[in-house]
Coordinates of C-alpha atoms and ligand atoms in Angstrom, one line a residue:
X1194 CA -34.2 -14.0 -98.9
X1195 CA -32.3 -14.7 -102.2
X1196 CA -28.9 -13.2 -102.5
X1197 CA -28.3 -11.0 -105.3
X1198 CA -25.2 -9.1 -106.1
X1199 CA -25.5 -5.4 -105.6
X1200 CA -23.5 -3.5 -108.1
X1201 CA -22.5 -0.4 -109.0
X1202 CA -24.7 -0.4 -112.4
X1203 CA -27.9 -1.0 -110.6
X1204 CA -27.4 1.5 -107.8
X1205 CA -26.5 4.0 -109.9
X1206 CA -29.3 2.6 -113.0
X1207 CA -31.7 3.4 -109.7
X1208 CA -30.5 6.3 -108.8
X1209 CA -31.0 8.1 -112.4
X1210 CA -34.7 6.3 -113.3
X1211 CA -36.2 7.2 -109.9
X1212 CA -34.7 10.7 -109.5
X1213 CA -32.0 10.6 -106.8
X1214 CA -29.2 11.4 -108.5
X1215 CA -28.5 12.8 -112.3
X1216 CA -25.1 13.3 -113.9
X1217 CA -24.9 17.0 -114.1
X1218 CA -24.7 18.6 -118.1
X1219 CA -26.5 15.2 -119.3
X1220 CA -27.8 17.5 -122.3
X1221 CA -24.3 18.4 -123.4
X1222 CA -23.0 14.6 -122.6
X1223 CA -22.3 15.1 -119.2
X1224 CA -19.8 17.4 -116.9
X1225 CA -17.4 14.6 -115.4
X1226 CA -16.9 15.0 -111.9
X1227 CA -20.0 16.9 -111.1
X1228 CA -23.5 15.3 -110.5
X1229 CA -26.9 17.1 -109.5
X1230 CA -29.2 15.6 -107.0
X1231 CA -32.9 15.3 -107.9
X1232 CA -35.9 15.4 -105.9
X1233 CA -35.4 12.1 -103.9
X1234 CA -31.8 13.0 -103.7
X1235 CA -31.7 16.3 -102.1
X1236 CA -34.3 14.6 -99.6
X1237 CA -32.3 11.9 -98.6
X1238 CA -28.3 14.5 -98.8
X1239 CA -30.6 17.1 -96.8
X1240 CA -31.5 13.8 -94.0
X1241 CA -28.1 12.5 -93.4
X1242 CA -26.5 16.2 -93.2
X1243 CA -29.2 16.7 -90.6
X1244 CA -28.4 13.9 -89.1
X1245 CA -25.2 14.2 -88.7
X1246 CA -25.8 18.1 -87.7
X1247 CA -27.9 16.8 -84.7
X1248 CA -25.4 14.5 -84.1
X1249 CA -22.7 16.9 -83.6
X1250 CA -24.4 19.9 -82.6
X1251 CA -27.8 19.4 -80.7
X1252 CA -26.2 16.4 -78.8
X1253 CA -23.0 18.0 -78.2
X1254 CA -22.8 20.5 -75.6
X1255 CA -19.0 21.4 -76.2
X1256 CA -19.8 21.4 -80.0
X1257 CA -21.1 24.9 -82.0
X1258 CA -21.5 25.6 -86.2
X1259 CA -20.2 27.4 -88.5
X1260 CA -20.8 28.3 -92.5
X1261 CA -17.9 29.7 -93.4
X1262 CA -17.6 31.0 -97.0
X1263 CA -16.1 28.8 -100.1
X1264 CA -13.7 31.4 -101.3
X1265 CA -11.0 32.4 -98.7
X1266 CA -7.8 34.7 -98.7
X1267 CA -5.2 32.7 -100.7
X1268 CA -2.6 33.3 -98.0
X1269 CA -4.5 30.8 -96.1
X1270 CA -3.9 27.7 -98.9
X1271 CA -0.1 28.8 -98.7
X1272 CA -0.5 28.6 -94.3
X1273 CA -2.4 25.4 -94.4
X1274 CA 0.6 23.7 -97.0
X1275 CA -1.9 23.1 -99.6
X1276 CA -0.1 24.8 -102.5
X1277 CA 2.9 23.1 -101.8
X1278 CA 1.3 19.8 -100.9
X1279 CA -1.8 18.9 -101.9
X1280 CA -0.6 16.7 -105.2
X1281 CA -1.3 13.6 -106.9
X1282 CA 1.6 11.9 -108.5
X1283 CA 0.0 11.9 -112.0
X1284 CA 1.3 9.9 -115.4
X1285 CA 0.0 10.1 -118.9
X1286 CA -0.1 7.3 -121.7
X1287 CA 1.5 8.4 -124.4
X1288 CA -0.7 6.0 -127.0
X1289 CA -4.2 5.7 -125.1
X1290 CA -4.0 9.3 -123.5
X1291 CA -5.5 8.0 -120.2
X1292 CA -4.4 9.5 -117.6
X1293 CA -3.5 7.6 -114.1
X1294 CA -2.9 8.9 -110.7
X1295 CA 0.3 6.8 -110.2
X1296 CA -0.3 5.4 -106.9
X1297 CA -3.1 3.7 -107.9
X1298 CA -2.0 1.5 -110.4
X1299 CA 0.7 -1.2 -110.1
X1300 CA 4.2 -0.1 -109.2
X1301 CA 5.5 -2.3 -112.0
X1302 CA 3.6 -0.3 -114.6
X1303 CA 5.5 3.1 -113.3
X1304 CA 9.1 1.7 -113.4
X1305 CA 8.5 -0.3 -116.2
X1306 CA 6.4 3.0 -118.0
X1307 CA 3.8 0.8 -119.3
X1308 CA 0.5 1.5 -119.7
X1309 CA -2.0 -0.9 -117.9
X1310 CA -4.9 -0.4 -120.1
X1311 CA -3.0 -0.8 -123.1
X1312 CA 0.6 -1.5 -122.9
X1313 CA 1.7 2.2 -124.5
X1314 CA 4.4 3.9 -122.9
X1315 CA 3.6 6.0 -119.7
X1316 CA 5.1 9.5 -118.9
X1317 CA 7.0 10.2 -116.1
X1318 CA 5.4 11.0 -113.4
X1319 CA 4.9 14.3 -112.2
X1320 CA 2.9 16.7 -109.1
X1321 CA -0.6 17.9 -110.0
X1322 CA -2.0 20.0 -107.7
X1323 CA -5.8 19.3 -106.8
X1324 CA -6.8 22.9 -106.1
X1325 CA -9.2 24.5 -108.4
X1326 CA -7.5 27.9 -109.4
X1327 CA -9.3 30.9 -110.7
X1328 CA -9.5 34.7 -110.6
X1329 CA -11.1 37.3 -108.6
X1330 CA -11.9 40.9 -110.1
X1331 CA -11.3 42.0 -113.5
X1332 CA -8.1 41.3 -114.4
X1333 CA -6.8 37.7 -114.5
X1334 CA -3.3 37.7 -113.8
X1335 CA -1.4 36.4 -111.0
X1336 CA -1.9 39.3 -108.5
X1337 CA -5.8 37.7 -108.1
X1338 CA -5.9 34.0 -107.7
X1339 CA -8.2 32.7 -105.8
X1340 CA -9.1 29.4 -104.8
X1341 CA -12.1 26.9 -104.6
X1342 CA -11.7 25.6 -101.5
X1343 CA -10.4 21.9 -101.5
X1344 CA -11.6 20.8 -97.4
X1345 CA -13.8 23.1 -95.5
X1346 CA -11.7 22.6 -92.2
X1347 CA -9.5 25.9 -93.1
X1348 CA -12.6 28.3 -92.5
X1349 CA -13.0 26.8 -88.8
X1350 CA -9.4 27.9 -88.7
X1351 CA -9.4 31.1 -89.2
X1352 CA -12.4 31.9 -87.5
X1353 CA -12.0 29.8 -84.1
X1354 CA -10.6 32.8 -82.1
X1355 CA -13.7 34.8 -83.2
X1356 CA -16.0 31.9 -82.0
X1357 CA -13.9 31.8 -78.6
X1358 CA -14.4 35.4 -78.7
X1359 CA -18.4 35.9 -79.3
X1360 CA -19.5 32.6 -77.8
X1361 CA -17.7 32.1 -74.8
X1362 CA -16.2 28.2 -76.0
X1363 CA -13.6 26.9 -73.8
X1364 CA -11.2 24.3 -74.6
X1365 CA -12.2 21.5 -75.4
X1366 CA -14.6 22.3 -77.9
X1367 CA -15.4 21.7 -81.6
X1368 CA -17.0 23.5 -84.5
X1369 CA -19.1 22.0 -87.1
X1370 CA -19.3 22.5 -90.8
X1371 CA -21.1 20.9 -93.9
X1372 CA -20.1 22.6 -97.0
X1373 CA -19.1 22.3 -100.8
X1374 CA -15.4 21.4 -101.1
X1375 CA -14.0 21.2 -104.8
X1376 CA -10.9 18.9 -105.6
X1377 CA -9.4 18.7 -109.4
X1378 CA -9.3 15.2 -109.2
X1379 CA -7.5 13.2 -111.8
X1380 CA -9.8 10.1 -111.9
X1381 CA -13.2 10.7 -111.4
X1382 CA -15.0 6.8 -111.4
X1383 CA -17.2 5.0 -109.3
X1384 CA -20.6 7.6 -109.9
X1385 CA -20.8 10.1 -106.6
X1386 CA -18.1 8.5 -105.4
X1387 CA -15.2 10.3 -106.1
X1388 CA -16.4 14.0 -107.8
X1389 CA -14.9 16.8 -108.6
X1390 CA -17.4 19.0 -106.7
X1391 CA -18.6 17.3 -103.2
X1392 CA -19.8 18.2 -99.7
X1393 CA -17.9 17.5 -96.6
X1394 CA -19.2 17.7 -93.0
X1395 CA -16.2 17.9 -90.8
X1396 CA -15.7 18.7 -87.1
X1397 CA -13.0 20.3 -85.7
X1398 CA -12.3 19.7 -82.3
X1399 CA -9.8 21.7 -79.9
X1400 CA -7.9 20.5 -77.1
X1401 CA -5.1 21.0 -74.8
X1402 CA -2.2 19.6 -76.2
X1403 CA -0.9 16.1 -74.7
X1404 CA -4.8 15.8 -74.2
X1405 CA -4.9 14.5 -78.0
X1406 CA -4.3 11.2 -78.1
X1407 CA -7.1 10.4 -76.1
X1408 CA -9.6 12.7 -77.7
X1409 CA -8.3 10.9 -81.1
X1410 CA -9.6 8.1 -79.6
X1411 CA -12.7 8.8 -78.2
X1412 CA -13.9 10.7 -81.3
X1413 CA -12.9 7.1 -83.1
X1414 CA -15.1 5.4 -80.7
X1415 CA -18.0 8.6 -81.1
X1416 CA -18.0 8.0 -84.9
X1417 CA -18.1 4.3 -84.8
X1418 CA -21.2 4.5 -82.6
X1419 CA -22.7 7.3 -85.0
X1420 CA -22.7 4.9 -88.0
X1421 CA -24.1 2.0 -85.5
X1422 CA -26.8 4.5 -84.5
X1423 CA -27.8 5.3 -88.4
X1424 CA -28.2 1.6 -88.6
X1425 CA -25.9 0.7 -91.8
X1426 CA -24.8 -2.7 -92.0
X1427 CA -21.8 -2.7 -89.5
X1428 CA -20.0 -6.1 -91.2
X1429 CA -19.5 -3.8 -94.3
X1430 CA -17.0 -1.1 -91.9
X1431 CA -13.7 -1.2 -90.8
X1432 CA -10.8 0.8 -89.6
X1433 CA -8.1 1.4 -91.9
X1434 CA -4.6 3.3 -90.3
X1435 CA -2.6 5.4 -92.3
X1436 CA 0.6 4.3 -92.4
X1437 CA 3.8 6.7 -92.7
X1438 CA 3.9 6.7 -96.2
X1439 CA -0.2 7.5 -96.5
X1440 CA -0.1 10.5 -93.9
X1441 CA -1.4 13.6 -94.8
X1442 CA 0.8 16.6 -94.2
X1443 CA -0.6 18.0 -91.5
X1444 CA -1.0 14.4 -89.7
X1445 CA 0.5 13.3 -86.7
X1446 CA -2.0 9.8 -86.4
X1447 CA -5.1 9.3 -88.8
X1448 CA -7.8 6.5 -89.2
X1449 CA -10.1 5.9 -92.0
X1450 CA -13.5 4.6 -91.7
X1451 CA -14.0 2.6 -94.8
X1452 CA -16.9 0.5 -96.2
X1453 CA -17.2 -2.1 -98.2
X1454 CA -18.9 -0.2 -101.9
X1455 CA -20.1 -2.7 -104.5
X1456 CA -16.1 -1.8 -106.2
X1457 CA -14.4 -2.7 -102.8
X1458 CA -13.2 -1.4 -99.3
X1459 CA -13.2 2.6 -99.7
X1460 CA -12.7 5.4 -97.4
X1461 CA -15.7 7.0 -96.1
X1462 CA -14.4 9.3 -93.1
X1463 CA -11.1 10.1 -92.0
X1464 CA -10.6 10.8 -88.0
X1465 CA -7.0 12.8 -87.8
X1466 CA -5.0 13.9 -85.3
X1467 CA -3.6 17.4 -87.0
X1468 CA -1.7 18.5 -84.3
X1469 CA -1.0 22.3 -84.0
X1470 CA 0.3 22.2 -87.6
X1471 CA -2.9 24.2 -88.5
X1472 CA -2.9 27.0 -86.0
X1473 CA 0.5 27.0 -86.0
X1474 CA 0.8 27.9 -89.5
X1475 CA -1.7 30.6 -89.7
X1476 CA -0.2 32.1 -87.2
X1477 CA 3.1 32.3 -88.8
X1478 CA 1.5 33.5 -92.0
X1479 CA -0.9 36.0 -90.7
X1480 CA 1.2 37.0 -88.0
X1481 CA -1.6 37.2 -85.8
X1482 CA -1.6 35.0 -82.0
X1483 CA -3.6 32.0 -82.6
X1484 CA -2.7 31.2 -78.7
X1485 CA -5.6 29.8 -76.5
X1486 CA -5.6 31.5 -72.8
X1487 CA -6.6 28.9 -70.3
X1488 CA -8.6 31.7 -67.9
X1489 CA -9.4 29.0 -65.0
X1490 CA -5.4 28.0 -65.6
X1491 CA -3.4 31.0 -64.7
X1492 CA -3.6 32.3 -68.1
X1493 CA -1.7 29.6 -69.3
X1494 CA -1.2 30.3 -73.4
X1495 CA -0.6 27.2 -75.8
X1496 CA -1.5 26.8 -79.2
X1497 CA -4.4 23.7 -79.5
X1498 CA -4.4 20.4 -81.2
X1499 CA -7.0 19.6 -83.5
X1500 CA -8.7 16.4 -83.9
X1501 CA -10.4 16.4 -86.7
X1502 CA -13.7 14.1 -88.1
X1503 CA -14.2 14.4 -92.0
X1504 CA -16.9 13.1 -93.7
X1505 CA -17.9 13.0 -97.3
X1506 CA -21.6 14.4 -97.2
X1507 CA -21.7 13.0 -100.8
X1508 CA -19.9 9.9 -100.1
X1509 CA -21.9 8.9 -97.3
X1510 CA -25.2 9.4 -100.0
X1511 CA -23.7 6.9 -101.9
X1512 CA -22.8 5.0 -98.8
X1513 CA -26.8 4.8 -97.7
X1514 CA -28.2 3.9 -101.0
X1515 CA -25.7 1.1 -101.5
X1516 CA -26.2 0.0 -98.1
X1517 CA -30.2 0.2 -98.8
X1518 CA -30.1 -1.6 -102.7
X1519 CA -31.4 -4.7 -101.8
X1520 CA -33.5 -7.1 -104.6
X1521 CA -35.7 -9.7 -102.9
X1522 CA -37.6 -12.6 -104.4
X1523 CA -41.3 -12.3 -103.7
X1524 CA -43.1 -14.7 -106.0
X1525 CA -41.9 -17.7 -108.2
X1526 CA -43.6 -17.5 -111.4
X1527 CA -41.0 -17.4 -113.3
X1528 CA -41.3 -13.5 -114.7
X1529 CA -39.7 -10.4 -113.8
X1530 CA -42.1 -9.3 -110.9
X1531 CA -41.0 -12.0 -109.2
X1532 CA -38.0 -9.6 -107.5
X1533 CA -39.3 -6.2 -105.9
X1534 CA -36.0 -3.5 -106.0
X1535 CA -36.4 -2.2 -102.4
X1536 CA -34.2 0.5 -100.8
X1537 CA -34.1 0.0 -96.9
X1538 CA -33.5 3.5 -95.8
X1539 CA -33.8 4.2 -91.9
X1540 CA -37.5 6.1 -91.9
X1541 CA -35.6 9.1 -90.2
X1542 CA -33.5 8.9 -94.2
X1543 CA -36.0 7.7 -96.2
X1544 CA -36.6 11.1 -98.8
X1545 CA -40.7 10.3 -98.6
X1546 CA -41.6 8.4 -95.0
X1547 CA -45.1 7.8 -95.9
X1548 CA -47.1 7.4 -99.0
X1549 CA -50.8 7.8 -99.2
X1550 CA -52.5 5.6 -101.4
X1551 CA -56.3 5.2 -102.5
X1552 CA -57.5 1.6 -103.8
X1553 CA -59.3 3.1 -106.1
X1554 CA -59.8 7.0 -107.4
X1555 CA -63.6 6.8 -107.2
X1556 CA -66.5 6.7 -104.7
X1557 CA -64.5 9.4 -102.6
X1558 CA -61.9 7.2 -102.1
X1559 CA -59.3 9.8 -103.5
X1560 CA -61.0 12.6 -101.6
X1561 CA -60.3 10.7 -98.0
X1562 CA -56.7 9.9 -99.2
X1563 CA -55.8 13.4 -100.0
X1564 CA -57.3 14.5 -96.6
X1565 CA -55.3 11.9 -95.0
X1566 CA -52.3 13.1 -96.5
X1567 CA -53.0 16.6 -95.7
X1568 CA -52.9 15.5 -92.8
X1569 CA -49.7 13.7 -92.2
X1570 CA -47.7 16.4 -94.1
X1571 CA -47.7 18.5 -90.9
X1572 CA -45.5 15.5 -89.1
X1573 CA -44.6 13.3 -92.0
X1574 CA -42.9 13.3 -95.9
X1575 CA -45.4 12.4 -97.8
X1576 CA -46.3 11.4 -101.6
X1577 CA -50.0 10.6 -103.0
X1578 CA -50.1 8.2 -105.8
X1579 CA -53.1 7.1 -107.6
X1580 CA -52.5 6.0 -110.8
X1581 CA -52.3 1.9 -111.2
X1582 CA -52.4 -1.6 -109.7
X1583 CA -51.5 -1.1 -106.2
X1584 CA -49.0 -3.8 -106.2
X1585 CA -47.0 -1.5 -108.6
X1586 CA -47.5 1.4 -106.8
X1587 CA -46.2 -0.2 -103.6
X1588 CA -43.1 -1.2 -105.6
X1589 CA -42.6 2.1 -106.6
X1590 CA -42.8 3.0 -103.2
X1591 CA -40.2 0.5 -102.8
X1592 CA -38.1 1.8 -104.6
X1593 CA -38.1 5.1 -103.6
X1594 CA -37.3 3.4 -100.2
X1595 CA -40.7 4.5 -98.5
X1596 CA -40.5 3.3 -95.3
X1597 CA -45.1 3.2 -95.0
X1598 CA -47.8 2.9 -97.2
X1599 CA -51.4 3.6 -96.5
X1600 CA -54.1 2.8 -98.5
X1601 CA -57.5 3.8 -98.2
X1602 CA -60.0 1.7 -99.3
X1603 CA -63.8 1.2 -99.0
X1604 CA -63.5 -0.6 -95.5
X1605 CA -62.0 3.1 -94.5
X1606 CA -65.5 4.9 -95.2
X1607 CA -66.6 2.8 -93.6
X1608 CA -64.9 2.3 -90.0
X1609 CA -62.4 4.8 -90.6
X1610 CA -59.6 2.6 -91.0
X1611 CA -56.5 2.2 -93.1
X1612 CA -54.0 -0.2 -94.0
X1613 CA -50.5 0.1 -92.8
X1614 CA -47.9 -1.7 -95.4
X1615 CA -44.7 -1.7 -93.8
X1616 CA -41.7 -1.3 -96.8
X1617 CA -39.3 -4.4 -95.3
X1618 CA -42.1 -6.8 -93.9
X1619 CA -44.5 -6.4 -96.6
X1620 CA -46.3 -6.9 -93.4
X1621 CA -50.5 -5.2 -93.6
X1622 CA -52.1 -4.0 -90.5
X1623 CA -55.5 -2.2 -89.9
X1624 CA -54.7 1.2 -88.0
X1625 CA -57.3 3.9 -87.5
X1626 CA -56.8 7.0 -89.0
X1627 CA -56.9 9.4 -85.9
X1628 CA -54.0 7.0 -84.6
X1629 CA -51.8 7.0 -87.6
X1630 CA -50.0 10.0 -87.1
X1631 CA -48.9 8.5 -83.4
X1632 CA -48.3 5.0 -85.0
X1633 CA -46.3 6.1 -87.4
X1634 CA -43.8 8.7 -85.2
X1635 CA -43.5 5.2 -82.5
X1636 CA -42.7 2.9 -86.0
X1637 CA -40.0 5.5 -86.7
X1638 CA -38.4 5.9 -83.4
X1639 CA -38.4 1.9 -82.7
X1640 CA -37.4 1.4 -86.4
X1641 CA -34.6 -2.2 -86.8
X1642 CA -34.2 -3.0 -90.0
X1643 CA -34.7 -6.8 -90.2
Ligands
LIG2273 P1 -8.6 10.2 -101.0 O1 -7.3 9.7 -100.4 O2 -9.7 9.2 -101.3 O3 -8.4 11.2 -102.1 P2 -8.6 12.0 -98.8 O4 -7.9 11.1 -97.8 O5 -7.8 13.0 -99.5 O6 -9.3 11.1 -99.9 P3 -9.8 13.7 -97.0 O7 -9.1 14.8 -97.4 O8 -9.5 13.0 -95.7 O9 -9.8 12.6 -98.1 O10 -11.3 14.1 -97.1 C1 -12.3 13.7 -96.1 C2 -13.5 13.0 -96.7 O11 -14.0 13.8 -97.7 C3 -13.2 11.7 -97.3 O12 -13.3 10.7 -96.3 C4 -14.3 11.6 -98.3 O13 -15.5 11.1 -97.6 C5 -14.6 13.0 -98.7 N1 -13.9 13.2 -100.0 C6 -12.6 13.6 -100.2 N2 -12.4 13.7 -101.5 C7 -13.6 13.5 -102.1 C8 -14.0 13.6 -103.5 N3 -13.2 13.9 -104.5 N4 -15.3 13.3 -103.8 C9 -16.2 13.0 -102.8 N5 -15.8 12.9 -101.5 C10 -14.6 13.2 -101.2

């Protein structure tokens, strides 16, 4: 297979012309920061939050959900530190206007005040907070601000003595959430990378304090093997350790997972170890006991430690289709068809995992494919396509990152057969039709991407 250089341009080029992802306002030219996911998109988001929900939930015994709502008492932003803390050092060019968030761009440009784009002079720097501020009820002054939330973790706060409460949880256990999560951010590049608007799915998980350190660690090694399991590539992942000047407030030990984008090494989840800073602070501001009472332990009362996995839901979308982009050289005649585009989702990702397609729309051909895909829609995604040579159609299919093509074609009246084009391989097999459904579920469940 010829090597080709995946970049940012073509994944996101794909991503618009095949309907996964749209920049949100296009009409108006464009809402930065904000994007809006199209059919194959919300597909392939609404597969890896599943998965991920499975993942956590389903397989996890000690592990329950929780949608908790966006818009929250603003007393709790005040308890959880993010009005005081949740800046970005921020600096303007005087000349350009661009603005910068000052610890991403070299420190010689701050103390010198230089601009790095154009060499204007830079402002100094100064706190921005990332919260998204607004107002609740009629009158818009100060009395009502309210807050987009900026992490979902704060609603598993607040609510994890009433889940103790109605379902019975004993330490240790977690709580799961996937969820919209808005940040102000100052530079918003890199399409769905870094947005404005996003969707995290984070777990909280509560222990017994001096019980942390190792549950930070095995929930290092847990997500490791979750991003094994989904099959991404696992050179492009590493650990990253915050140091002491990259800790997070509430932080007592954090680790990103990061992988390696078509722009460089980027976080992708952060594992932290937030100590009882959370609980501890909501139960100084709301003045209500955010104790645990260890029943089989004498009643013994301490407030938990959280351990805490946070994953951009978005992020990791961008994650799986830049992992996927792959071009491949097929033919050598020297035109444009030679490369096929071909996204190599995991079938249990892909947005459609089978597409039925007739050779031809006559002699009843069409009429067997539709009831073919009538068929596999009970078990299956499936699109129908028609229209076309069926070496473009299967490229299209391609594209899309279809996992399996059938096509039904005279031979299928005939001995009720069909063809079985498998996405990666470009591999054709003959499978009956009453065993497709059963062949396909096995392909799915054995799936290695090669
Ligand atoms: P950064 O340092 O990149 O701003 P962070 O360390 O503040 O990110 P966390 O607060 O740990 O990020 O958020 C957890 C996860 O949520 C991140 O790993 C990322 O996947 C996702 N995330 C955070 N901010 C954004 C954003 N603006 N857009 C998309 N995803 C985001």
């Amino acid at each position: 297979m010829a090597e080709q250089t995946i970049t940012m341009e073509k994944v996101t080029s794909l991503a618009k012309r095949r309907g996964f992802v749209f920049q949100s306002s296009e009409i108006y030219g464009g809402q930065n920061g904000a994007w809006d996911y199209g059919p194959l998109g919300i597909e392939l988001k609404n597969r890896i939050a599943g998965t991920w929900w499975k993942e956590m939930t389903q397989l996890h015994d000690d592990i329950v959900g929780l949608d908790a709502a966006i818009l929250m008492h603003p007393r709790t932003w005040e308890a959880s530190g993010h009005v005081e803390n949740f800046t970005d050092p921020l600096v303007d060019c005087k000349k350009c206007k661009t603005r910068f968030r000052a610890d991403q761009i070299p420190e010689e440009n701050i103390t010198a005040k230089k601009c790095p784009e154009c060499g204007g002079e830079l402002t100094d720097t100064r706190k921005f907070n990332l919260m998204f501020k607004t107002n609740i009820g009629a009158a818009e002054d100060t009395a009502n601000i309210i807050y987009l939330r900026p992490e979902t973790a704060q609603g598993i706060y607040v609510n994890y003595k009433n889940i103790i409460q109605s379902n019975r949880m004993k330490i240790p256990f977690g709580i799961a959430q996937i969820g919209k999560a808005f940040r102000n951010e100052i530079v918003t590049k890199n399409f769905i990378f870094r947005t404005c608007e996003f969707e995290q799915m984070e777990m909280q998980f509560f222990v017994k304090p001096g019980t942390d350190e190792e549950w930070f660690n095995e929930w290092r090694k847990r997500r490791w093997a979750y991003y094994e399991k989904l099959g991404v590539k696992m050179d492009h992942l590493r650990w990253h350790q915050h140091g002491p000047g990259e800790l997070a407030h509430y932080a007592k030990e954090a680790w990103d997972i990061e992988y390696l984008f078509p722009m460089g090494w980027r976080e992708l989840e952060g594992v932290h170890n937030r100590s009882d800073y959370d609980l501890g602070r909501h139960a100084q501001f709301s003045g209500k006991d955010m104790q645990y009472i260890d029943q089989d332990n004498n009643n013994e009362r301490y407030t938990p430690f959280i351990v805490e996995t946070s994953a951009g839901l978005t992020r990791n979308v961008l994650m799986i289709l830049c992992d996927a982009y792959d071009e491949e050289k097929v033919a050598d005649k020297g035109n444009e068809d030679d490369w096929r585009t071909v996204l190599r989702f995991h079938p249990s990702l892909a947005p459609i995992t089978v597409a039925v397609l007739p050779l031809m729309k006559k002699d009843g051909l069409a009429e067997l494919a539709q009831d073919i895909r009538q068929e596999l829609k009970q078990d299956f995604a499936t699109d129908y396509d028609q229209g076309g040579a069926i070496g473009r159609r299967y490229r299209r299919q391609d594209e899309a990152g279809t996992p399996f093509c059938v096509t039904v074609d005279y031979q299928s009246k005939e001995d009720s057969t069909v063809t079985l084009r498998f996405r990666d391989s470009m591999e054709q097999i003959r499978v009956p039709i009453a065993e497709l459904t059963a062949r396909l579920r096995q392909e799915i469940k054995t799936y290695k991407r090669g």
